[in-house]
Coordinates of C-alpha atoms and ligand atoms in Angstrom, one line a residue:
M24 CA 4.9 74.9 27.4
T25 CA 3.6 73.6 30.6
L26 CA 6.0 71.4 32.6
H27 CA 4.8 68.2 34.5
R28 CA 6.7 67.7 37.6
I29 CA 7.4 64.3 38.9
T30 CA 8.5 64.2 42.5
L31 CA 10.5 61.1 43.6
R32 CA 12.0 60.6 46.9
A33 CA 15.8 60.5 47.5
G34 CA 17.6 57.3 46.9
A35 CA 16.4 54.9 44.2
D36 CA 12.8 55.5 43.7
L37 CA 12.3 52.6 41.5
H38 CA 8.6 52.4 42.5
T39 CA 7.7 55.9 41.8
F40 CA 9.5 56.2 38.5
R41 CA 8.0 53.3 37.1
Q42 CA 4.4 54.5 38.2
S43 CA 5.4 57.7 36.5
V44 CA 6.4 56.4 33.4
R45 CA 3.2 54.6 33.0
R46 CA 1.2 57.6 33.4
L47 CA 3.5 59.9 31.6
I48 CA 3.4 57.4 28.4
A49 CA -0.3 57.0 28.6
E50 CA -0.6 60.8 28.4
E51 CA 1.8 60.8 25.5
L52 CA 4.0 63.2 27.2
A53 CA 7.4 63.7 25.6
P54 CA 10.5 64.2 27.8
Q55 CA 10.9 67.7 26.9
H56 CA 7.5 68.4 28.8
V57 CA 8.6 66.7 32.0
V58 CA 10.7 67.5 35.0
F59 CA 12.0 65.0 37.6
V60 CA 12.4 66.5 40.9
I61 CA 14.1 64.7 44.1
D62 CA 12.5 65.5 47.3
D63 CA 15.3 65.1 50.0
A64 CA 12.7 66.0 52.7
P65 CA 12.2 62.8 54.9
G66 CA 8.9 61.6 55.7
L67 CA 7.6 61.7 52.1
F68 CA 8.7 58.1 51.2
G69 CA 6.4 57.2 48.2
E70 CA 3.3 59.0 49.7
E71 CA 2.4 60.9 46.6
S72 CA -0.4 58.9 44.9
I73 CA 0.4 59.0 40.9
G74 CA -2.7 57.1 40.0
D75 CA -3.0 54.2 38.0
A76 CA -2.1 53.8 34.4
P77 CA -1.7 50.7 32.1
P78 CA 1.5 48.9 32.2
V79 CA 4.1 49.7 29.7
T80 CA 5.9 47.0 27.8
I81 CA 9.5 47.5 27.4
P82 CA 12.4 45.0 26.1
K83 CA 13.8 43.3 28.9
G84 CA 17.3 44.8 28.5
V85 CA 15.8 48.3 29.1
A86 CA 14.0 47.4 32.2
R87 CA 17.2 45.8 33.6
L88 CA 19.1 48.8 33.0
I89 CA 16.4 51.1 34.7
E90 CA 16.6 49.0 37.9
H91 CA 20.3 49.6 38.1
V92 CA 20.5 53.2 36.7
V93 CA 17.9 54.6 39.3
C94 CA 20.3 53.6 41.9
H95 CA 23.1 56.0 40.2
S96 CA 23.8 59.2 42.4
D97 CA 23.3 61.4 39.3
P98 CA 20.2 63.7 39.8
E99 CA 19.4 63.6 36.1
R100 CA 19.0 59.8 36.2
Y101 CA 15.2 59.8 35.9
A102 CA 15.2 62.3 33.0
L103 CA 17.9 60.2 31.1
L104 CA 15.7 57.0 31.8
Y105 CA 12.6 58.6 30.7
Q106 CA 14.4 59.7 27.6
L107 CA 15.5 56.1 26.8
V108 CA 11.8 54.7 27.6
W109 CA 10.2 57.3 25.4
R110 CA 12.6 56.6 22.3
V111 CA 12.3 52.8 22.6
L112 CA 8.6 53.3 22.5
N113 CA 8.6 55.7 19.6
G114 CA 10.3 53.7 17.0
E115 CA 13.7 53.0 18.3
R116 CA 12.9 49.7 19.8
D117 CA 16.7 48.4 19.6
L118 CA 18.2 51.6 20.6
L119 CA 20.2 49.9 23.3
D120 CA 22.2 48.0 20.3
V121 CA 23.1 51.5 19.2
A122 CA 26.3 51.8 21.6
T123 CA 27.7 55.1 20.0
D124 CA 24.2 56.9 20.7
P125 CA 25.4 59.4 23.5
L126 CA 22.1 58.8 25.6
V127 CA 23.0 54.9 25.4
H128 CA 26.6 55.3 26.1
R129 CA 25.9 57.6 29.2
I130 CA 23.3 55.2 30.7
D131 CA 25.4 52.4 30.1
L132 CA 28.2 54.1 32.0
M133 CA 25.8 54.7 34.8
A134 CA 24.9 51.3 35.1
R135 CA 28.4 49.8 35.1
S136 CA 29.2 52.1 37.9
V137 CA 26.3 51.2 39.9
R138 CA 27.2 47.5 39.2
R139 CA 30.9 48.0 40.3
D140 CA 29.5 49.8 43.6
L141 CA 27.3 46.7 44.1
H142 CA 30.4 44.3 43.8
K143 CA 32.5 46.5 46.0
M144 CA 29.7 46.6 48.8
H145 CA 29.4 42.5 48.3
A146 CA 33.1 42.2 48.6
F147 CA 34.3 44.9 51.2
V148 CA 31.5 44.9 53.8
R149 CA 32.9 43.7 57.1
F150 CA 30.6 42.9 59.9
R151 CA 32.0 43.2 63.6
R152 CA 30.3 42.0 66.9
M153 CA 28.2 44.7 68.9
P154 CA 30.0 44.9 72.4
G155 CA 28.3 44.4 75.4
E156 CA 25.0 42.9 73.8
D157 CA 23.8 39.6 75.4
L158 CA 22.4 38.6 72.0
E159 CA 24.9 38.3 69.3
R160 CA 24.4 41.1 67.0
F161 CA 26.6 42.3 64.2
A162 CA 27.0 46.0 62.4
A163 CA 29.1 47.1 59.5
W164 CA 29.8 50.5 58.2
F165 CA 29.9 51.0 54.4
E166 CA 30.1 54.2 52.3
P167 CA 28.7 53.3 48.9
E168 CA 28.9 55.7 46.0
H169 CA 25.2 55.2 44.9
F170 CA 22.0 54.5 46.3
I171 CA 22.7 50.8 46.3
L172 CA 21.8 49.6 49.8
E173 CA 18.5 48.0 49.0
A174 CA 19.8 46.5 46.0
A175 CA 22.8 45.2 47.7
A176 CA 21.0 43.9 51.0
P177 CA 19.4 40.6 49.9
F178 CA 23.1 39.1 49.1
F179 CA 23.8 39.9 52.8
V180 CA 20.9 38.0 53.8
D181 CA 21.6 35.0 51.6
R182 CA 25.1 35.1 52.9
F183 CA 24.7 36.0 56.8
R184 CA 21.1 34.5 57.1
S185 CA 21.8 32.9 60.5
M186 CA 23.3 36.4 61.8
D187 CA 21.5 39.2 63.1
W188 CA 23.1 42.0 61.3
T189 CA 22.8 45.8 60.7
I190 CA 24.5 47.8 57.8
L191 CA 25.0 51.4 58.3
T192 CA 25.6 53.9 55.4
P193 CA 25.2 57.6 55.2
I194 CA 22.3 57.1 52.8
G195 CA 20.1 54.6 55.0
S196 CA 20.5 51.4 57.0
A197 CA 19.4 47.9 56.7
R198 CA 18.7 45.5 59.4
W199 CA 18.1 41.7 59.0
D200 CA 17.1 40.2 62.2
R201 CA 17.1 36.3 61.2
R202 CA 13.7 36.9 59.8
A203 CA 13.0 40.1 58.0
L204 CA 14.9 42.6 56.2
T205 CA 14.0 46.2 57.1
F206 CA 15.4 49.5 55.9
G207 CA 15.9 52.5 58.4
P208 CA 17.6 55.9 58.6
P209 CA 21.2 56.7 57.9
G210 CA 23.8 56.0 60.2
Q211 CA 27.1 57.1 61.2
R212 CA 30.6 55.5 61.2
D213 CA 31.0 55.4 65.2
D214 CA 27.6 53.6 65.3
A215 CA 29.4 50.5 64.3
P216 CA 32.1 49.2 66.3
S217 CA 35.7 49.7 64.7
G218 CA 37.0 46.3 66.0
D219 CA 36.4 42.9 67.5
S220 CA 38.0 39.5 68.3
F221 CA 37.4 38.4 64.8
E222 CA 40.0 41.0 63.4
E223 CA 43.1 39.0 64.0
G224 CA 41.5 36.1 62.2
W225 CA 40.7 38.2 59.0
R226 CA 44.3 39.7 59.2
G227 CA 46.0 36.3 59.9
Y228 CA 43.8 34.8 56.7
Y229 CA 44.8 37.7 54.4
E230 CA 48.7 37.5 55.3
S231 CA 48.4 33.8 54.6
V232 CA 46.8 33.9 51.0
F233 CA 48.7 36.9 50.1
N234 CA 51.1 36.1 47.6
P235 CA 54.2 38.5 47.5
A236 CA 55.5 37.1 44.1
R237 CA 52.3 38.6 42.5
V238 CA 51.9 42.0 44.3
N239 CA 50.7 44.8 42.2
P240 CA 49.8 47.8 44.2
T241 CA 48.2 49.6 41.2
A242 CA 46.0 46.9 40.4
M243 CA 45.4 46.3 44.0
R244 CA 44.2 49.7 44.6
A245 CA 42.0 49.7 41.6
E246 CA 40.3 46.5 42.7
M247 CA 40.2 47.5 46.4
P248 CA 40.1 51.2 46.3
K249 CA 41.8 52.9 49.5
K250 CA 38.6 54.5 50.6
Y251 CA 37.4 50.9 51.6
W252 CA 40.4 50.0 53.7
R253 CA 39.6 51.6 57.1
N254 CA 36.7 49.4 57.2
M255 CA 38.5 46.2 56.6
P256 CA 40.5 44.4 59.2
E257 CA 42.8 42.4 56.7
T258 CA 43.9 45.8 55.1
A259 CA 45.9 47.1 58.1
A260 CA 48.4 44.4 56.9
I261 CA 48.7 45.6 53.4
P262 CA 51.4 48.3 53.6
G263 CA 53.6 45.9 55.7
L264 CA 53.1 43.0 53.2
I265 CA 53.9 45.3 50.2
Q266 CA 57.0 46.5 51.8
T267 CA 58.4 43.3 52.8
A268 CA 57.1 41.5 49.2
S269 CA 60.7 41.3 47.7
R270 CA 62.3 39.7 50.6
R271 CA 59.3 37.5 51.0
V272 CA 59.7 36.3 47.5
E273 CA 63.5 35.7 48.0
R274 CA 62.3 33.6 51.1
M275 CA 59.9 31.7 49.2
I276 CA 62.4 30.7 46.5
E277 CA 64.8 29.7 49.2
Q278 CA 62.1 27.4 51.0
E279 CA 60.9 26.1 47.8
A280 CA 63.0 23.1 47.8
T281 CA 62.5 22.1 51.4
M282 CA 59.1 22.9 52.0
P283 CA 56.9 19.9 52.9
A284 CA 53.7 20.9 51.9
K285 CA 52.6 23.9 50.1
R286 CA 50.6 26.4 52.1
T287 CA 47.4 26.5 49.8
P288 CA 44.6 29.0 50.1
E289 CA 42.6 25.9 51.2
R290 CA 44.8 25.3 54.2
A291 CA 44.6 29.1 55.1
L292 CA 40.9 28.7 54.9
E293 CA 41.1 26.4 57.7
A294 CA 42.0 28.8 60.0
M295 CA 38.6 30.7 59.2
W296 CA 36.5 27.9 60.2
D297 CA 35.3 28.4 63.9
Q298 CA 35.3 24.5 64.3
E299 CA 37.3 22.8 61.7
P300 CA 35.1 19.9 60.4
K301 CA 36.4 16.3 61.4
T302 CA 33.7 14.5 59.5
L303 CA 31.3 14.8 56.5
E304 CA 28.5 15.1 59.0
D305 CA 30.2 18.3 60.5
L306 CA 31.1 19.6 57.1
N307 CA 27.5 19.4 56.0
A308 CA 26.2 21.0 58.7
I309 CA 28.5 24.1 58.0
I310 CA 27.4 24.1 54.3
A311 CA 23.8 23.9 55.3
K312 CA 24.2 26.9 57.9
A313 CA 25.9 29.0 55.3
G314 CA 22.7 28.6 52.7
P315 CA 22.9 29.1 49.2
L316 CA 25.0 31.9 47.5
V317 CA 22.3 32.6 45.3
P318 CA 18.9 32.7 46.3
G319 CA 16.2 29.9 45.4
A320 CA 17.4 26.5 46.3
T321 CA 15.2 24.3 48.4
Q322 CA 18.4 22.8 50.5
A323 CA 22.0 21.9 50.3
V324 CA 22.6 18.8 48.3
F325 CA 25.6 17.0 50.1
G326 CA 27.7 14.6 48.7
E327 CA 26.5 10.7 49.1
G328 CA 28.2 7.6 49.4
P329 CA 30.6 5.5 51.6
A330 CA 32.5 8.0 53.9
H331 CA 35.8 6.4 52.6
A332 CA 34.9 5.3 49.0
E333 CA 37.9 4.8 46.8
L334 CA 36.2 6.5 44.0
V335 CA 34.6 10.0 44.1
F336 CA 32.5 11.4 41.1
V337 CA 32.4 15.2 41.1
G338 CA 29.6 17.0 39.3
E339 CA 28.7 20.5 38.6
Q340 CA 25.7 21.5 40.8
P341 CA 22.4 19.7 41.9
G342 CA 19.5 20.0 39.4
D343 CA 15.8 20.3 39.9
Q344 CA 15.2 17.0 40.8
E345 CA 18.4 16.8 43.4
D346 CA 17.3 20.3 44.8
L347 CA 13.9 18.7 45.5
Q348 CA 15.0 15.5 47.0
G349 CA 18.2 16.5 48.5
R350 CA 20.3 13.9 47.0
P351 CA 22.9 14.1 44.1
F352 CA 22.4 12.6 40.7
V353 CA 18.9 11.5 41.0
G354 CA 17.5 13.5 37.9
P355 CA 17.9 12.6 34.1
A356 CA 21.6 13.2 34.0
G357 CA 21.9 11.2 37.2
K358 CA 20.0 8.3 35.9
L359 CA 22.4 8.3 32.7
L360 CA 25.3 8.3 35.0
T361 CA 24.0 5.6 37.2
K362 CA 23.2 3.2 34.1
A363 CA 26.6 3.9 32.5
M364 CA 28.4 3.3 35.8
K365 CA 26.4 0.0 35.9
E366 CA 27.6 -0.9 32.3
A367 CA 31.2 0.0 33.2
G368 CA 31.2 -2.6 36.3
I369 CA 31.2 0.3 38.7
D370 CA 28.8 0.2 41.6
R371 CA 26.9 3.4 42.5
E372 CA 26.5 2.2 46.0
H373 CA 30.5 1.8 46.3
A374 CA 31.1 5.2 45.0
Y375 CA 30.8 8.7 46.3
L376 CA 28.9 11.3 44.4
T377 CA 29.3 14.9 44.9
N378 CA 29.1 18.3 43.4
A379 CA 31.3 21.3 42.9
V380 CA 28.3 23.6 44.1
K381 CA 26.1 22.4 46.6
H382 CA 22.9 24.5 45.8
F383 CA 20.8 24.5 42.7
K384 CA 20.8 27.7 40.7
F385 CA 18.1 28.5 38.3
E386 CA 16.2 30.8 36.5
Q387 CA 12.6 30.2 36.6
R388 CA 10.5 30.5 33.5
G389 CA 6.8 29.8 34.1
H390 CA 6.6 26.7 36.1
R391 CA 9.9 25.6 35.0
R392 CA 13.4 25.9 36.8
I393 CA 15.9 26.2 34.1
H394 CA 19.5 25.2 35.3
S395 CA 21.9 28.1 35.4
K396 CA 25.5 27.5 35.1
P397 CA 27.4 28.2 38.2
T398 CA 30.0 31.2 37.6
A399 CA 33.7 30.7 38.4
G400 CA 33.2 32.9 41.6
E401 CA 30.5 30.9 42.8
V402 CA 32.7 27.8 42.1
K403 CA 35.4 29.3 44.2
H404 CA 33.2 30.1 47.0
Y405 CA 32.4 26.2 47.4
R406 CA 35.8 25.3 46.5
P407 CA 37.2 24.8 50.2
W408 CA 34.2 22.8 51.1
L409 CA 34.9 20.5 48.1
M410 CA 38.4 20.1 49.1
K411 CA 37.7 19.3 52.6
E412 CA 35.1 16.5 51.5
L413 CA 38.0 15.1 49.4
E414 CA 40.4 15.4 52.4
L415 CA 37.8 13.7 54.6
V416 CA 36.9 10.8 52.4
K417 CA 40.7 10.4 50.9
P418 CA 39.6 8.4 47.6
K419 CA 42.1 6.9 45.5
L420 CA 40.6 8.4 42.3
V421 CA 38.8 11.7 41.7
V422 CA 36.8 11.9 38.6
A423 CA 35.8 15.2 37.3
L424 CA 32.4 15.4 35.5
G425 CA 32.6 18.1 33.0
A426 CA 34.2 21.6 33.0
T427 CA 32.8 23.1 36.5
A428 CA 34.1 19.9 38.2
L429 CA 37.3 20.4 36.5
L430 CA 37.6 24.2 37.3
A431 CA 36.6 23.3 40.9
L432 CA 39.4 20.8 41.2
T433 CA 42.1 22.4 39.6
G434 CA 41.2 26.2 40.1
K435 CA 41.8 26.5 36.3
A436 CA 39.2 26.8 33.4
T437 CA 40.1 24.2 31.2
P438 CA 38.3 22.7 28.0
I439 CA 37.3 19.0 28.5
T440 CA 38.5 18.1 25.1
R441 CA 41.8 19.2 26.1
S442 CA 42.1 17.3 29.4
R443 CA 40.0 14.2 28.9
G444 CA 41.6 11.0 30.4
R445 CA 44.2 10.6 33.5
A446 CA 45.0 13.8 35.5
R447 CA 46.3 14.8 39.0
F448 CA 44.3 17.1 41.3
G449 CA 46.5 18.3 44.1
P450 CA 47.3 15.2 46.1
Y451 CA 44.7 13.1 44.3
E452 CA 44.7 11.0 41.3
G453 CA 42.4 11.8 38.8
Y454 CA 40.4 11.5 35.8
V455 CA 38.5 13.9 33.6
T456 CA 35.4 13.1 31.4
V457 CA 32.4 14.9 30.1
H458 CA 29.3 15.5 32.4
P459 CA 26.3 13.2 31.6
S460 CA 24.0 16.0 30.8
Y461 CA 26.3 17.0 27.8
L462 CA 25.0 13.4 26.3
L463 CA 21.5 14.4 26.9
R464 CA 22.1 17.7 25.0
L465 CA 23.4 16.3 22.2
P466 CA 21.0 17.0 19.0
D467 CA 21.0 13.6 17.1
E468 CA 20.7 9.8 18.1
A469 CA 23.8 8.9 16.1
T470 CA 26.1 11.5 18.0
R471 CA 24.5 10.7 21.1
R472 CA 25.4 6.8 20.6
E473 CA 29.2 7.7 19.7
A474 CA 29.3 10.0 22.5
Y475 CA 27.9 7.6 25.0
E476 CA 30.3 4.9 23.9
A477 CA 33.2 7.1 24.5
F478 CA 31.7 8.1 28.0
L479 CA 31.4 4.3 28.7
N480 CA 35.0 3.8 27.7
D481 CA 36.2 6.4 30.3
L482 CA 34.0 4.9 32.9
R483 CA 35.8 1.5 32.2
R484 CA 39.0 3.0 32.6
I485 CA 38.1 4.5 35.5
H486 CA 37.0 1.4 36.9
D487 CA 40.2 -0.2 36.2
L488 CA 42.2 2.6 37.7
A489 CA 40.3 2.1 40.6
K490 CA 41.4 -1.2 41.0
A491 CA 45.1 -1.0 39.9
D492 CA 48.0 -0.1 42.1
L493 CA 48.4 3.7 41.2
E494 CA 51.7 4.1 43.3
T495 CA 53.6 1.7 41.1
G496 CA 52.0 2.7 38.1
E497 CA 51.0 -1.1 37.1
L498 CA 47.8 -0.2 35.3
P499 CA 45.5 -2.9 33.7
L500 CA 45.4 -0.3 31.0
A501 CA 46.9 0.7 27.7
A502 CA 49.7 3.6 28.2
E503 CA 48.0 7.4 27.6
Ligands
URA80 N1 24.0 17.6 37.6 C1 25.1 17.4 38.6 O1 26.1 17.9 37.9 N2 24.9 17.0 39.7 C2 23.7 16.6 40.2 O2 23.7 16.1 41.3 C3 22.7 16.4 39.2 C4 23.0 16.8 37.8

């Protein structure tokens, strides 16, 4: 039996693998006739010409799995993936649904391991300023388990777009010079500085958000394995914090009754701002500079309205139109909201409208950009900004439009049906109602009309509440 030898470069060589699969499938070469060899010699990066072959159409799920699994460190990854492709194209199109199949099971575990590694890298890379350089440059050392550097790097470009940084790993390095992302040779731990002036800030922040009452060293180690600790300044505080946890809990209980204001994570986060925003303009400049968490958005969409409006409406995230125009609630849902506000006697010009998430997240389908719901992690990322925004506006009443706004305002995922009506969001009087886009999605006219009436009733109550004396509870409304 002749064996066909496919040579791939070390690391995650998705390009050569894809090309090879096209050719192997075109030549009808079954997996037992193919051997995949990884060439560790430097300088051979993708130079081998594999020749053109027609594209192979595979289910999206398989294509996505391949993108992850080629990053795995197991040398058998390409052979396993080719077996998968071969079987999918030869009568087992729904193979991925057979979770008990040994090949599917093994590949699934590999994909999970790669995703976990990506998650750890996104969470645990810590940049430090390079000493003795005129221009501000940052470097970080990280040891991934798999070949994930190229897959992980775009996340850091989005997060730290305005910084000049390098991530060094034993498998290669990634450099962003504020314009282009390039990949280079491996680095060594000593190539990255081991400390800088930001360290104190990180440690201080970590100590302030650390909750001794919830300390669980086993869970903590599972989430943040010890091998990452040495690259993370805040972890220097962990042993001491664990040791003193029970004493700190006792002290917290003693202090609870007398504490004037809780030290919330939002307050602790203030310590992270280079320059604490004193105005909405300052805050918006920070948001704009940080850029979108998920790539794609045209611009950040800030809150809009009088800087000290009595009434703040919080939506989910900008939609397609908002993203293009740079203003909140100007698309179809916004138009419906404006109409309903007007009918309920609320002047949009007198209210402040904003969103939990400040950038549009979408899925591109042809020419259309389809709204994609923000994850809880994304909402959490934007939350300190929303809280600061409220602190600056100081409204009398905050309205949560839909579940994402409610999550952002309370930190808890709660169904709207259960919390609709008056609420309290930390120091703010609140009101919970549906998001106007919910009304647009309802399937038939009658349900839509009924839901719109209920929404109008909420807005009328909101209008009255904004006029009422909330301190004394004298409301021009019936009791809840
Ligand atoms: N939906 C929102 O939540 N916000 C907008 O700005 C537009 C639509």
